[in-house]
Amino acid sequence: SSVVLDYSNASSLLVTVPDVQDGTFANASIALAKWYYGKPLAFKNLCGLLQVVVEDATVRKIVLESSANIAGKVDVGGFDGGVVTVKEVKEGKKTITVNVNGAGTYYIAVLPSTLEGFYMALYDENDGLIGDKFTDNTLTVKRKMIKPLGTLETGFGDRYYVKVDGTGDGSSWTKAASWT
């Protein structure tokens, strides 16, 4: 996993929640472990997971953008009391890129947060935008929670493409409709 832990003292850890991920469940399940002498090793989840399904085999990248900090370096506490908490986000990131390999179910590790609207975009192997979705709904991501977001589809259902010499139906740039 690409998670980096920096043990600072008995009540705090500096954890990097990556802003570039691979979408696998194992790497998205960012867990912390703390051991006290004579006690069992305890693992605690830090992030919530957003589960997305991609049906198009040409998708190579999913980008999630939010107004909230959803990744970055965070100071984590709470091991003494048993409940993991995000004490402070030190180098917050509002965008997460997930490199994927076509169709499949993917998981995005997100810091516990409330997303007041967010944007998801799908890209092909040439970094061409092949689909996107914006929602202004509020989404609350909690620690140790998996939130299914459904299927991300390619295409732009809410867009209409036009150009001066267009002859198509407006469903894409190659099928752009006439300006007039």
C-alpha positions as a Markdown table, in Angstrom:
| # | Residue | x | y | z |
|---|---|---|---|---|
| 1 | Ser | 0.0 | 0.0 | 0.0 |
| 2 | Ser | 1.1 | 3.6 | -0.5 |
| 3 | Val | 0.0 | 4.7 | 2.9 |
| 4 | Val | 2.8 | 6.3 | 5.0 |
| 5 | Leu | 2.8 | 6.4 | 8.8 |
| 6 | Asp | 5.0 | 8.6 | 10.9 |
| 7 | Tyr | 4.8 | 7.7 | 14.6 |
| 8 | Ser | 5.1 | 11.0 | 16.4 |
| 9 | Asn | 4.0 | 10.2 | 20.0 |
| 10 | Ala | 1.7 | 8.0 | 22.0 |
| 11 | Ser | -1.5 | 9.8 | 21.0 |
| 12 | Ser | -0.9 | 10.8 | 17.4 |
| 13 | Leu | 0.2 | 9.5 | 14.0 |
| 14 | Leu | 0.8 | 11.3 | 10.8 |
| 15 | Val | -0.9 | 9.4 | 8.0 |
| 16 | Thr | -0.8 | 10.1 | 4.2 |
| 17 | Val | -4.1 | 9.2 | 2.5 |
| 18 | Pro | -3.0 | 9.1 | -1.2 |
| 19 | Asp | -4.5 | 11.4 | -3.8 |
| 20 | Val | -3.5 | 8.8 | -6.5 |
| 21 | Gln | -5.0 | 5.4 | -5.9 |
| 22 | Asp | -5.5 | 2.1 | -7.8 |
| 23 | Gly | -9.1 | 1.4 | -6.8 |
| 24 | Thr | -8.5 | -2.1 | -5.3 |
| 25 | Phe | -10.3 | -2.9 | -2.1 |
| 26 | Ala | -7.0 | -3.9 | -0.3 |
| 27 | Asn | -5.2 | -0.6 | -1.0 |
| 28 | Ala | -8.3 | 1.5 | -0.4 |
| 29 | Ser | -8.9 | -0.1 | 3.1 |
| 30 | Ile | -6.5 | 2.2 | 4.9 |
| 31 | Ala | -6.1 | 0.8 | 8.4 |
| 32 | Leu | -3.9 | 1.8 | 11.3 |
| 33 | Ala | -2.5 | -0.5 | 13.9 |
| 34 | Lys | -1.3 | 0.2 | 17.3 |
| 35 | Trp | 0.3 | -2.2 | 19.8 |
| 36 | Tyr | 0.6 | -1.9 | 23.5 |
| 37 | Tyr | 3.0 | -4.1 | 25.4 |
| 38 | Gly | 1.2 | -7.2 | 26.5 |
| 39 | Lys | -2.0 | -6.5 | 24.5 |
| 40 | Pro | -3.2 | -7.7 | 21.1 |
| 41 | Leu | -2.4 | -5.8 | 18.0 |
| 42 | Ala | -5.4 | -3.6 | 17.1 |
| 43 | Phe | -6.3 | -2.4 | 13.6 |
| 44 | Lys | -8.6 | 0.6 | 13.1 |
| 45 | Asn | -9.9 | 1.9 | 9.7 |
| 46 | Leu | -9.2 | 5.5 | 9.0 |
| 47 | Cys | -11.2 | 6.2 | 5.8 |
| 48 | Gly | -14.6 | 5.6 | 4.3 |
| 49 | Leu | -14.8 | 4.0 | 0.9 |
| 50 | Leu | -16.7 | 5.1 | -2.2 |
| 51 | Gln | -17.6 | 2.2 | -4.3 |
| 52 | Val | -18.1 | 2.8 | -8.0 |
| 53 | Val | -18.8 | 0.5 | -10.9 |
| 54 | Val | -17.4 | 1.1 | -14.4 |
| 55 | Glu | -18.9 | -0.8 | -17.4 |
| 56 | Asp | -16.8 | 0.7 | -20.2 |
| 57 | Ala | -13.6 | -1.3 | -20.9 |
| 58 | Thr | -11.8 | 1.9 | -22.3 |
| 59 | Val | -11.8 | 3.7 | -18.9 |
| 60 | Arg | -8.3 | 4.1 | -17.5 |
| 61 | Lys | -8.8 | 6.8 | -14.9 |
| 62 | Ile | -11.5 | 8.1 | -12.5 |
| 63 | Val | -11.1 | 11.6 | -11.0 |
| 64 | Leu | -13.1 | 12.6 | -8.0 |
| 65 | Glu | -13.1 | 16.4 | -7.1 |
| 66 | Ser | -14.8 | 17.9 | -4.1 |
| 67 | Ser | -14.8 | 21.2 | -2.1 |
| 68 | Ala | -13.8 | 19.2 | 1.0 |
| 69 | Asn | -10.3 | 17.7 | 1.8 |
| 70 | Ile | -10.7 | 14.1 | 0.8 |
| 71 | Ala | -7.0 | 13.0 | 0.9 |
| 72 | Gly | -3.6 | 14.3 | 2.0 |
| 73 | Lys | -1.5 | 14.3 | 5.2 |
| 74 | Val | -3.6 | 14.0 | 8.4 |
| 75 | Asp | -2.8 | 13.9 | 12.0 |
| 76 | Val | -4.7 | 10.9 | 13.5 |
| 77 | Gly | -5.4 | 10.5 | 17.1 |
| 78 | Gly | -7.8 | 8.5 | 19.4 |
| 79 | Phe | -5.9 | 5.3 | 19.9 |
| 80 | Asp | -5.8 | 5.9 | 23.6 |
| 81 | Gly | -9.6 | 6.0 | 23.7 |
| 82 | Gly | -10.1 | 3.4 | 21.1 |
| 83 | Val | -11.9 | 5.6 | 18.5 |
| 84 | Val | -9.7 | 6.8 | 15.6 |
| 85 | Thr | -10.2 | 10.5 | 14.9 |
| 86 | Val | -8.8 | 12.9 | 12.3 |
| 87 | Lys | -7.3 | 15.6 | 14.5 |
| 88 | Glu | -6.0 | 17.8 | 11.7 |
| 89 | Val | -5.6 | 17.8 | 8.0 |
| 90 | Lys | -2.2 | 19.3 | 7.4 |
| 91 | Glu | -1.8 | 19.0 | 3.6 |
| 92 | Gly | -5.3 | 18.5 | 2.3 |
| 93 | Lys | -6.2 | 17.4 | -1.2 |
| 94 | Lys | -9.5 | 18.0 | -2.8 |
| 95 | Thr | -8.9 | 15.7 | -5.8 |
| 96 | Ile | -8.3 | 12.0 | -5.9 |
| 97 | Thr | -7.2 | 10.2 | -9.1 |
| 98 | Val | -7.9 | 6.5 | -9.4 |
| 99 | Asn | -5.9 | 4.6 | -12.1 |
| 100 | Val | -8.1 | 1.7 | -13.3 |
| 101 | Asn | -8.0 | -1.0 | -16.0 |
| 102 | Gly | -11.4 | -0.8 | -17.7 |
| 103 | Ala | -14.7 | -2.3 | -16.5 |
| 104 | Gly | -14.9 | -3.4 | -12.9 |
| 105 | Thr | -15.8 | -2.4 | -9.3 |
| 106 | Tyr | -13.5 | 0.1 | -7.7 |
| 107 | Tyr | -13.0 | 1.6 | -4.3 |
| 108 | Ile | -11.9 | 5.2 | -3.5 |
| 109 | Ala | -10.5 | 5.8 | 0.0 |
| 110 | Val | -11.8 | 9.2 | 1.2 |
| 111 | Leu | -11.2 | 11.0 | 4.5 |
| 112 | Pro | -14.2 | 11.2 | 6.7 |
| 113 | Ser | -16.0 | 14.3 | 5.4 |
| 114 | Thr | -19.1 | 15.9 | 4.1 |
| 115 | Leu | -19.0 | 16.5 | 0.4 |
| 116 | Glu | -21.3 | 19.4 | -0.6 |
| 117 | Gly | -21.5 | 18.4 | -4.2 |
| 118 | Phe | -18.8 | 16.6 | -6.1 |
| 119 | Tyr | -17.6 | 15.9 | -9.6 |
| 120 | Met | -16.4 | 12.6 | -11.1 |
| 121 | Ala | -14.8 | 12.3 | -14.5 |
| 122 | Leu | -13.8 | 9.2 | -16.6 |
| 123 | Tyr | -10.7 | 9.3 | -18.9 |
| 124 | Asp | -9.4 | 6.9 | -21.5 |
| 125 | Glu | -5.8 | 5.8 | -22.1 |
| 126 | Asn | -5.0 | 9.1 | -23.9 |
| 127 | Asp | -6.4 | 11.2 | -21.0 |
| 128 | Gly | -9.4 | 12.0 | -23.2 |
| 129 | Leu | -12.5 | 12.9 | -21.2 |
| 130 | Ile | -15.1 | 10.2 | -22.0 |
| 131 | Gly | -17.7 | 10.8 | -19.3 |
| 132 | Asp | -18.5 | 12.9 | -16.3 |
| 133 | Lys | -21.1 | 13.5 | -13.7 |
| 134 | Phe | -21.6 | 16.4 | -11.3 |
| 135 | Thr | -24.0 | 16.3 | -8.4 |
| 136 | Asp | -24.9 | 19.0 | -5.9 |
| 137 | Asn | -26.2 | 16.5 | -3.4 |
| 138 | Thr | -24.6 | 16.2 | 0.0 |
| 139 | Leu | -22.7 | 13.0 | 0.7 |
| 140 | Thr | -21.4 | 12.2 | 4.2 |
| 141 | Val | -18.5 | 9.8 | 4.2 |
| 142 | Lys | -17.9 | 8.2 | 7.6 |
| 143 | Arg | -14.9 | 6.2 | 8.8 |
| 144 | Lys | -15.2 | 2.4 | 8.2 |
| 145 | Met | -18.2 | 2.9 | 5.9 |
| 146 | Ile | -18.6 | 1.7 | 2.2 |
| 147 | Lys | -20.9 | 4.0 | 0.3 |
| 148 | Pro | -22.0 | 2.6 | -3.1 |
| 149 | Leu | -22.3 | 5.4 | -5.7 |
| 150 | Gly | -23.5 | 3.1 | -8.5 |
| 151 | Thr | -22.4 | 2.9 | -12.1 |
| 152 | Leu | -20.3 | 5.6 | -13.7 |
| 153 | Glu | -21.2 | 5.8 | -17.4 |
| 154 | Thr | -19.3 | 7.2 | -20.3 |
| 155 | Gly | -20.9 | 9.9 | -22.3 |
| 156 | Phe | -22.4 | 13.3 | -21.5 |
| 157 | Gly | -26.1 | 12.9 | -21.1 |
| 158 | Asp | -26.7 | 16.5 | -20.1 |
| 159 | Arg | -24.6 | 18.1 | -22.8 |
| 160 | Tyr | -25.5 | 19.3 | -26.3 |
| 161 | Tyr | -22.6 | 19.8 | -28.7 |
| 162 | Val | -22.9 | 22.5 | -31.5 |
| 163 | Lys | -20.6 | 24.0 | -34.1 |
| 164 | Val | -21.0 | 26.3 | -37.1 |
| 165 | Asp | -20.8 | 23.5 | -39.6 |
| 166 | Gly | -22.4 | 20.7 | -37.5 |
| 167 | Thr | -24.7 | 18.2 | -39.1 |
| 168 | Gly | -25.2 | 15.7 | -36.3 |
| 169 | Asp | -27.6 | 15.2 | -33.4 |
| 170 | Gly | -25.5 | 17.1 | -30.8 |
| 171 | Ser | -24.6 | 14.0 | -28.8 |
| 172 | Ser | -20.8 | 14.5 | -29.2 |
| 173 | Trp | -18.2 | 16.7 | -30.9 |
| 174 | Thr | -18.0 | 14.3 | -33.8 |
| 175 | Lys | -21.8 | 14.4 | -34.1 |
| 176 | Ala | -22.2 | 18.1 | -33.3 |
| 177 | Ala | -25.4 | 19.9 | -34.3 |
| 178 | Ser | -25.6 | 23.0 | -36.4 |
| 179 | Trp | -25.2 | 26.3 | -34.5 |
| 180 | Thr | -28.3 | 27.7 | -36.2 |
